[in-house]
Amino acid sequence: MRRFDSTRSATEPVPPAREAGPAGRAGQHGRGAAAVARYGRHIQSVGRGLIAFGRTMSLAVTAPVIAATAGMLMLAGQAQKTQVQFEVMLGSDTQYTAMIGDLRDFAAQTPFQFAGLSQATKTLLAFGVEQEKVMPTLRMLGDVSAGTGKDLKELAVIFGQIRGLGRLQGQDFLQLVNAGFPVIEIAKTMGVSMAELKERMEEGAVPFAVVEETFKRLTQEGEIFGGMMDRLSQTFPGMLSTLTDNVILLAQSFGQLLLPVAVK
């Protein structure tokens, strides 16, 4: 066995490293190509992620705009439908314009929204309430609705039914009771007891004028329903309702500007 020579000079030249053969060079080339391929796949993955992110951001921006535009156009379409209905009931677009102006002002000052007011107005007109009496009747019913919690549209139907019949009957009497209206006040208006009131209802002897007079009396200042709309409008739900209605009316106005373009 050859012994290691510890006295070998440090300056003795080291044998040169052997060159890599063809197989070694091929291995190095293969490893480099694999690295490049991995890098390429990484770049493609990043690219696909950026594209997906861009699509998501585009959808996040355009979807709300499309939804808002569609909502405004729908509100504008509903306004057109309401206009046609009122023009038929009132007989002219001039009367419609005046009525709509009154309803918008009423909605801005009370806890009721324009849509509900317009529906209640159509109900009253359908039951024969004269145009000049519509707004005073709405204010009266509005105070009762604010005081009882009964929906204004439903209250307008009950009131209209009694007006249409010309007298108070048992079914409408029960509807007033369910609405929270103090029907004993109708008896007081007639100066009779509740038992006598029921007897007169059976005879058809409680005219609409008595019911209307009772509504008017109870909505005067100092009475049970007097000023109830004003009081309710100062509460948070009342203020929120007014704000919501103002936003809806503003969106409706924008929709009316866009409607001519949309229908082309």
Coordinates of C-alpha atoms in Angstrom, one line a residue:
M1 CA 0.0 0.0 0.0
R2 CA 1.2 3.4 -0.9
R3 CA 1.9 5.6 2.1
F4 CA 0.8 9.2 2.3
D5 CA 3.7 11.6 2.1
S6 CA 3.2 14.4 4.7
T7 CA 6.3 16.1 3.4
R8 CA 4.9 16.8 0.0
S9 CA 5.4 20.4 -1.0
A10 CA 2.4 22.7 -0.8
T11 CA 3.5 24.2 -4.0
E12 CA 3.4 21.0 -5.9
P13 CA 0.9 21.5 -8.7
V14 CA -2.6 19.9 -8.3
P15 CA -3.6 17.7 -11.2
P16 CA -6.2 19.5 -13.4
A17 CA -9.9 18.6 -13.0
R18 CA -11.2 16.3 -15.7
E19 CA -13.5 17.9 -18.3
A20 CA -17.1 16.8 -18.2
G21 CA -17.8 14.5 -21.0
P22 CA -20.8 14.7 -23.3
A23 CA -23.1 13.0 -20.8
G24 CA -22.2 15.6 -18.1
R25 CA -22.9 18.5 -20.4
A26 CA -26.2 17.0 -21.4
G27 CA -27.2 16.7 -17.7
Q28 CA -26.4 20.3 -17.0
H29 CA -28.4 21.4 -20.1
G30 CA -31.4 19.3 -18.9
R31 CA -31.3 20.9 -15.5
G32 CA -31.2 24.4 -17.0
A33 CA -34.1 23.7 -19.3
A34 CA -36.1 22.3 -16.4
A35 CA -35.5 25.5 -14.4
V36 CA -36.5 27.7 -17.3
A37 CA -39.7 25.6 -17.8
R38 CA -40.5 26.0 -14.1
Y39 CA -40.0 29.7 -14.3
G40 CA -42.2 29.9 -17.4
R41 CA -45.0 28.1 -15.7
H42 CA -44.7 30.4 -12.7
I43 CA -45.0 33.4 -15.0
Q44 CA -48.0 31.9 -16.7
S45 CA -49.6 31.3 -13.3
V46 CA -49.0 34.9 -12.2
G47 CA -50.4 36.1 -15.5
R48 CA -53.6 34.0 -15.1
G49 CA -54.0 35.4 -11.6
L50 CA -53.7 39.0 -12.8
I51 CA -56.2 38.4 -15.6
A52 CA -58.7 36.8 -13.1
F53 CA -58.2 39.8 -10.7
G54 CA -58.8 42.2 -13.5
R55 CA -62.0 40.5 -14.4
T56 CA -63.2 40.5 -10.8
M57 CA -62.4 44.2 -10.4
S58 CA -64.2 45.0 -13.7
L59 CA -67.3 43.0 -12.5
A60 CA -67.1 44.7 -9.1
V61 CA -67.2 48.1 -10.8
T62 CA -69.6 47.6 -13.6
A63 CA -72.2 45.4 -11.9
P64 CA -73.3 48.0 -9.4
V65 CA -73.4 50.6 -12.1
I66 CA -75.6 48.4 -14.3
A67 CA -77.8 47.5 -11.3
A68 CA -78.2 51.2 -10.3
T69 CA -79.1 52.2 -13.9
A70 CA -81.6 49.4 -14.2
G71 CA -83.2 50.5 -10.9
M72 CA -83.4 54.1 -12.0
L73 CA -85.0 53.1 -15.3
M74 CA -87.5 50.9 -13.5
L75 CA -88.5 53.8 -11.2
A76 CA -88.9 56.1 -14.3
G77 CA -91.1 53.4 -15.9
Q78 CA -93.3 53.3 -12.8
A79 CA -93.6 57.1 -12.9
Q80 CA -94.8 56.9 -16.5
K81 CA -97.4 54.3 -15.6
T82 CA -98.6 56.4 -12.7
Q83 CA -98.8 59.4 -15.0
V84 CA -101.0 57.6 -17.4
Q85 CA -103.3 56.3 -14.7
F86 CA -103.7 59.7 -13.1
E87 CA -104.3 61.4 -16.5
V88 CA -107.2 58.9 -17.1
M89 CA -108.7 59.6 -13.7
L90 CA -108.2 63.3 -13.7
G91 CA -108.9 64.0 -17.4
S92 CA -105.8 66.0 -18.3
D93 CA -102.0 66.2 -17.9
T94 CA -102.4 69.6 -16.3
Q95 CA -104.4 68.2 -13.5
Y96 CA -101.9 65.3 -13.2
T97 CA -99.0 67.7 -12.9
A98 CA -100.7 69.7 -10.1
M99 CA -101.7 66.5 -8.2
I100 CA -98.2 65.0 -8.5
G101 CA -96.7 68.3 -7.2
D102 CA -99.0 68.2 -4.2
L103 CA -98.1 64.6 -3.5
R104 CA -94.4 65.2 -3.7
D105 CA -94.6 68.0 -1.3
F106 CA -96.8 65.9 1.0
A107 CA -94.3 63.1 0.9
A108 CA -91.4 65.4 1.7
Q109 CA -93.2 66.7 4.8
T110 CA -94.6 63.5 6.2
P111 CA -93.5 60.0 7.2
F112 CA -95.3 58.6 4.1
Q113 CA -93.6 57.7 0.9
F114 CA -94.7 58.9 -2.5
A115 CA -95.6 55.4 -3.8
G116 CA -98.0 54.8 -1.0
L117 CA -99.5 58.2 -1.3
S118 CA -100.1 57.9 -5.0
Q119 CA -101.8 54.5 -4.5
A120 CA -104.0 55.9 -1.7
T121 CA -104.9 58.8 -4.0
K122 CA -105.9 56.5 -6.9
T123 CA -108.1 54.6 -4.5
L124 CA -109.8 57.8 -3.3
L125 CA -110.3 59.0 -6.9
A126 CA -111.7 55.5 -7.8
F127 CA -114.3 55.8 -5.1
G128 CA -115.4 59.2 -6.3
V129 CA -113.6 61.6 -4.1
E130 CA -113.4 65.0 -5.9
Q131 CA -109.9 66.2 -6.9
E132 CA -110.1 69.3 -4.7
K133 CA -110.9 67.1 -1.7
V134 CA -108.2 64.5 -2.3
M135 CA -105.4 66.3 -0.4
P136 CA -107.5 67.3 2.6
T137 CA -108.8 63.7 2.8
L138 CA -105.2 62.3 2.5
R139 CA -104.1 64.6 5.4
M140 CA -107.0 63.4 7.5
L141 CA -106.4 59.8 6.8
G142 CA -102.6 60.3 7.2
D143 CA -103.1 61.5 10.8
V144 CA -105.3 58.5 11.6
S145 CA -102.8 56.1 9.9
A146 CA -100.0 57.7 11.9
G147 CA -101.9 57.3 15.1
T148 CA -103.3 53.8 14.7
G149 CA -100.4 52.3 12.7
K150 CA -102.8 51.1 10.0
D151 CA -101.4 51.2 6.5
L152 CA -102.5 54.4 4.7
K153 CA -103.4 52.5 1.5
E154 CA -105.6 50.1 3.4
L155 CA -107.2 52.9 5.4
A156 CA -108.1 54.7 2.1
V157 CA -109.8 51.5 0.9
I158 CA -112.0 51.3 4.1
F159 CA -112.8 55.0 3.9
G160 CA -113.6 54.7 0.2
Q161 CA -115.8 51.7 0.6
I162 CA -117.9 53.5 3.2
R163 CA -118.1 56.5 0.9
G164 CA -119.0 54.3 -2.0
L165 CA -121.9 52.7 -0.1
G166 CA -123.0 55.9 1.4
R167 CA -123.4 54.4 4.8
L168 CA -121.6 52.4 7.5
Q169 CA -122.2 48.7 7.4
G170 CA -121.1 45.8 9.7
Q171 CA -118.1 44.7 7.6
D172 CA -116.6 48.2 7.3
F173 CA -117.3 48.7 11.0
L174 CA -115.2 45.6 11.8
Q175 CA -112.5 46.8 9.5
L176 CA -112.4 50.1 11.4
V177 CA -112.2 48.2 14.7
N178 CA -109.3 46.1 13.4
A179 CA -107.5 49.2 12.2
G180 CA -107.5 50.6 15.7
F181 CA -110.0 53.4 15.0
P182 CA -112.1 54.3 18.1
V183 CA -115.6 53.4 16.7
I184 CA -117.2 54.6 19.9
E185 CA -116.5 58.1 18.6
I186 CA -118.9 57.5 15.7
A187 CA -121.6 56.8 18.3
K188 CA -120.7 60.0 20.1
T189 CA -121.0 62.0 16.8
M190 CA -124.5 60.7 16.5
G191 CA -125.3 61.1 20.2
V192 CA -126.2 57.5 20.7
S193 CA -124.8 54.5 22.6
M194 CA -122.8 51.7 20.9
A195 CA -125.8 49.4 21.1
E196 CA -127.9 52.0 19.3
L197 CA -125.2 52.5 16.8
K198 CA -125.2 48.8 15.9
E199 CA -129.0 48.9 15.6
R200 CA -128.8 51.8 13.2
M201 CA -126.1 50.1 11.2
E202 CA -128.4 47.1 10.7
E203 CA -131.1 49.6 9.5
G204 CA -128.6 51.3 7.2
A205 CA -129.1 54.5 9.1
V206 CA -125.4 55.5 9.7
P207 CA -124.6 57.7 6.8
F208 CA -121.1 58.3 5.4
A209 CA -121.3 61.9 6.4
V210 CA -121.3 60.9 10.1
V211 CA -118.2 58.7 9.6
E212 CA -116.5 61.5 7.7
E213 CA -117.4 64.1 10.4
T214 CA -115.9 61.7 13.1
F215 CA -112.6 61.4 11.1
K216 CA -112.4 65.2 10.8
R217 CA -113.2 65.8 14.5
L218 CA -110.6 63.3 15.7
T219 CA -107.8 64.8 13.5
Q220 CA -108.3 68.4 14.7
E221 CA -105.6 69.9 16.9
G222 CA -105.9 68.7 20.5
E223 CA -107.9 65.6 19.5
I224 CA -106.6 62.0 19.6
F225 CA -105.1 62.0 16.1
G226 CA -104.4 65.7 15.7
G227 CA -100.9 66.4 14.4
M228 CA -99.9 62.7 14.4
M229 CA -98.1 62.9 11.1
D230 CA -96.0 65.8 12.3
R231 CA -95.1 63.9 15.5
L232 CA -94.3 60.7 13.7
S233 CA -92.1 62.6 11.1
Q234 CA -89.8 63.7 14.0
T235 CA -89.0 60.1 15.0
F236 CA -86.1 58.2 13.5
P237 CA -88.3 55.9 11.4
G238 CA -90.2 58.9 10.1
M239 CA -87.0 60.8 9.2
L240 CA -85.6 57.6 7.6
S241 CA -88.8 57.2 5.6
T242 CA -88.5 60.8 4.3
L243 CA -84.8 60.4 3.4
T244 CA -85.5 57.1 1.6
D245 CA -88.4 58.7 -0.4
N246 CA -86.2 61.7 -1.4
V247 CA -83.5 59.3 -2.6
I248 CA -86.1 57.3 -4.6
L249 CA -87.5 60.5 -6.2
L250 CA -83.9 61.7 -7.1
A251 CA -83.2 58.3 -8.7
Q252 CA -86.5 58.5 -10.5
S253 CA -85.5 61.9 -12.0
F254 CA -82.2 60.5 -13.3
G255 CA -84.1 57.5 -14.7
Q256 CA -86.4 59.8 -16.6
L257 CA -83.4 61.4 -18.2
L258 CA -82.0 58.0 -19.2
L259 CA -85.3 56.6 -20.4
P260 CA -85.4 58.2 -23.9
V261 CA -81.9 56.7 -24.6
A262 CA -82.8 53.3 -23.2
V263 CA -85.9 52.9 -25.3
K264 CA -84.1 53.7 -28.6

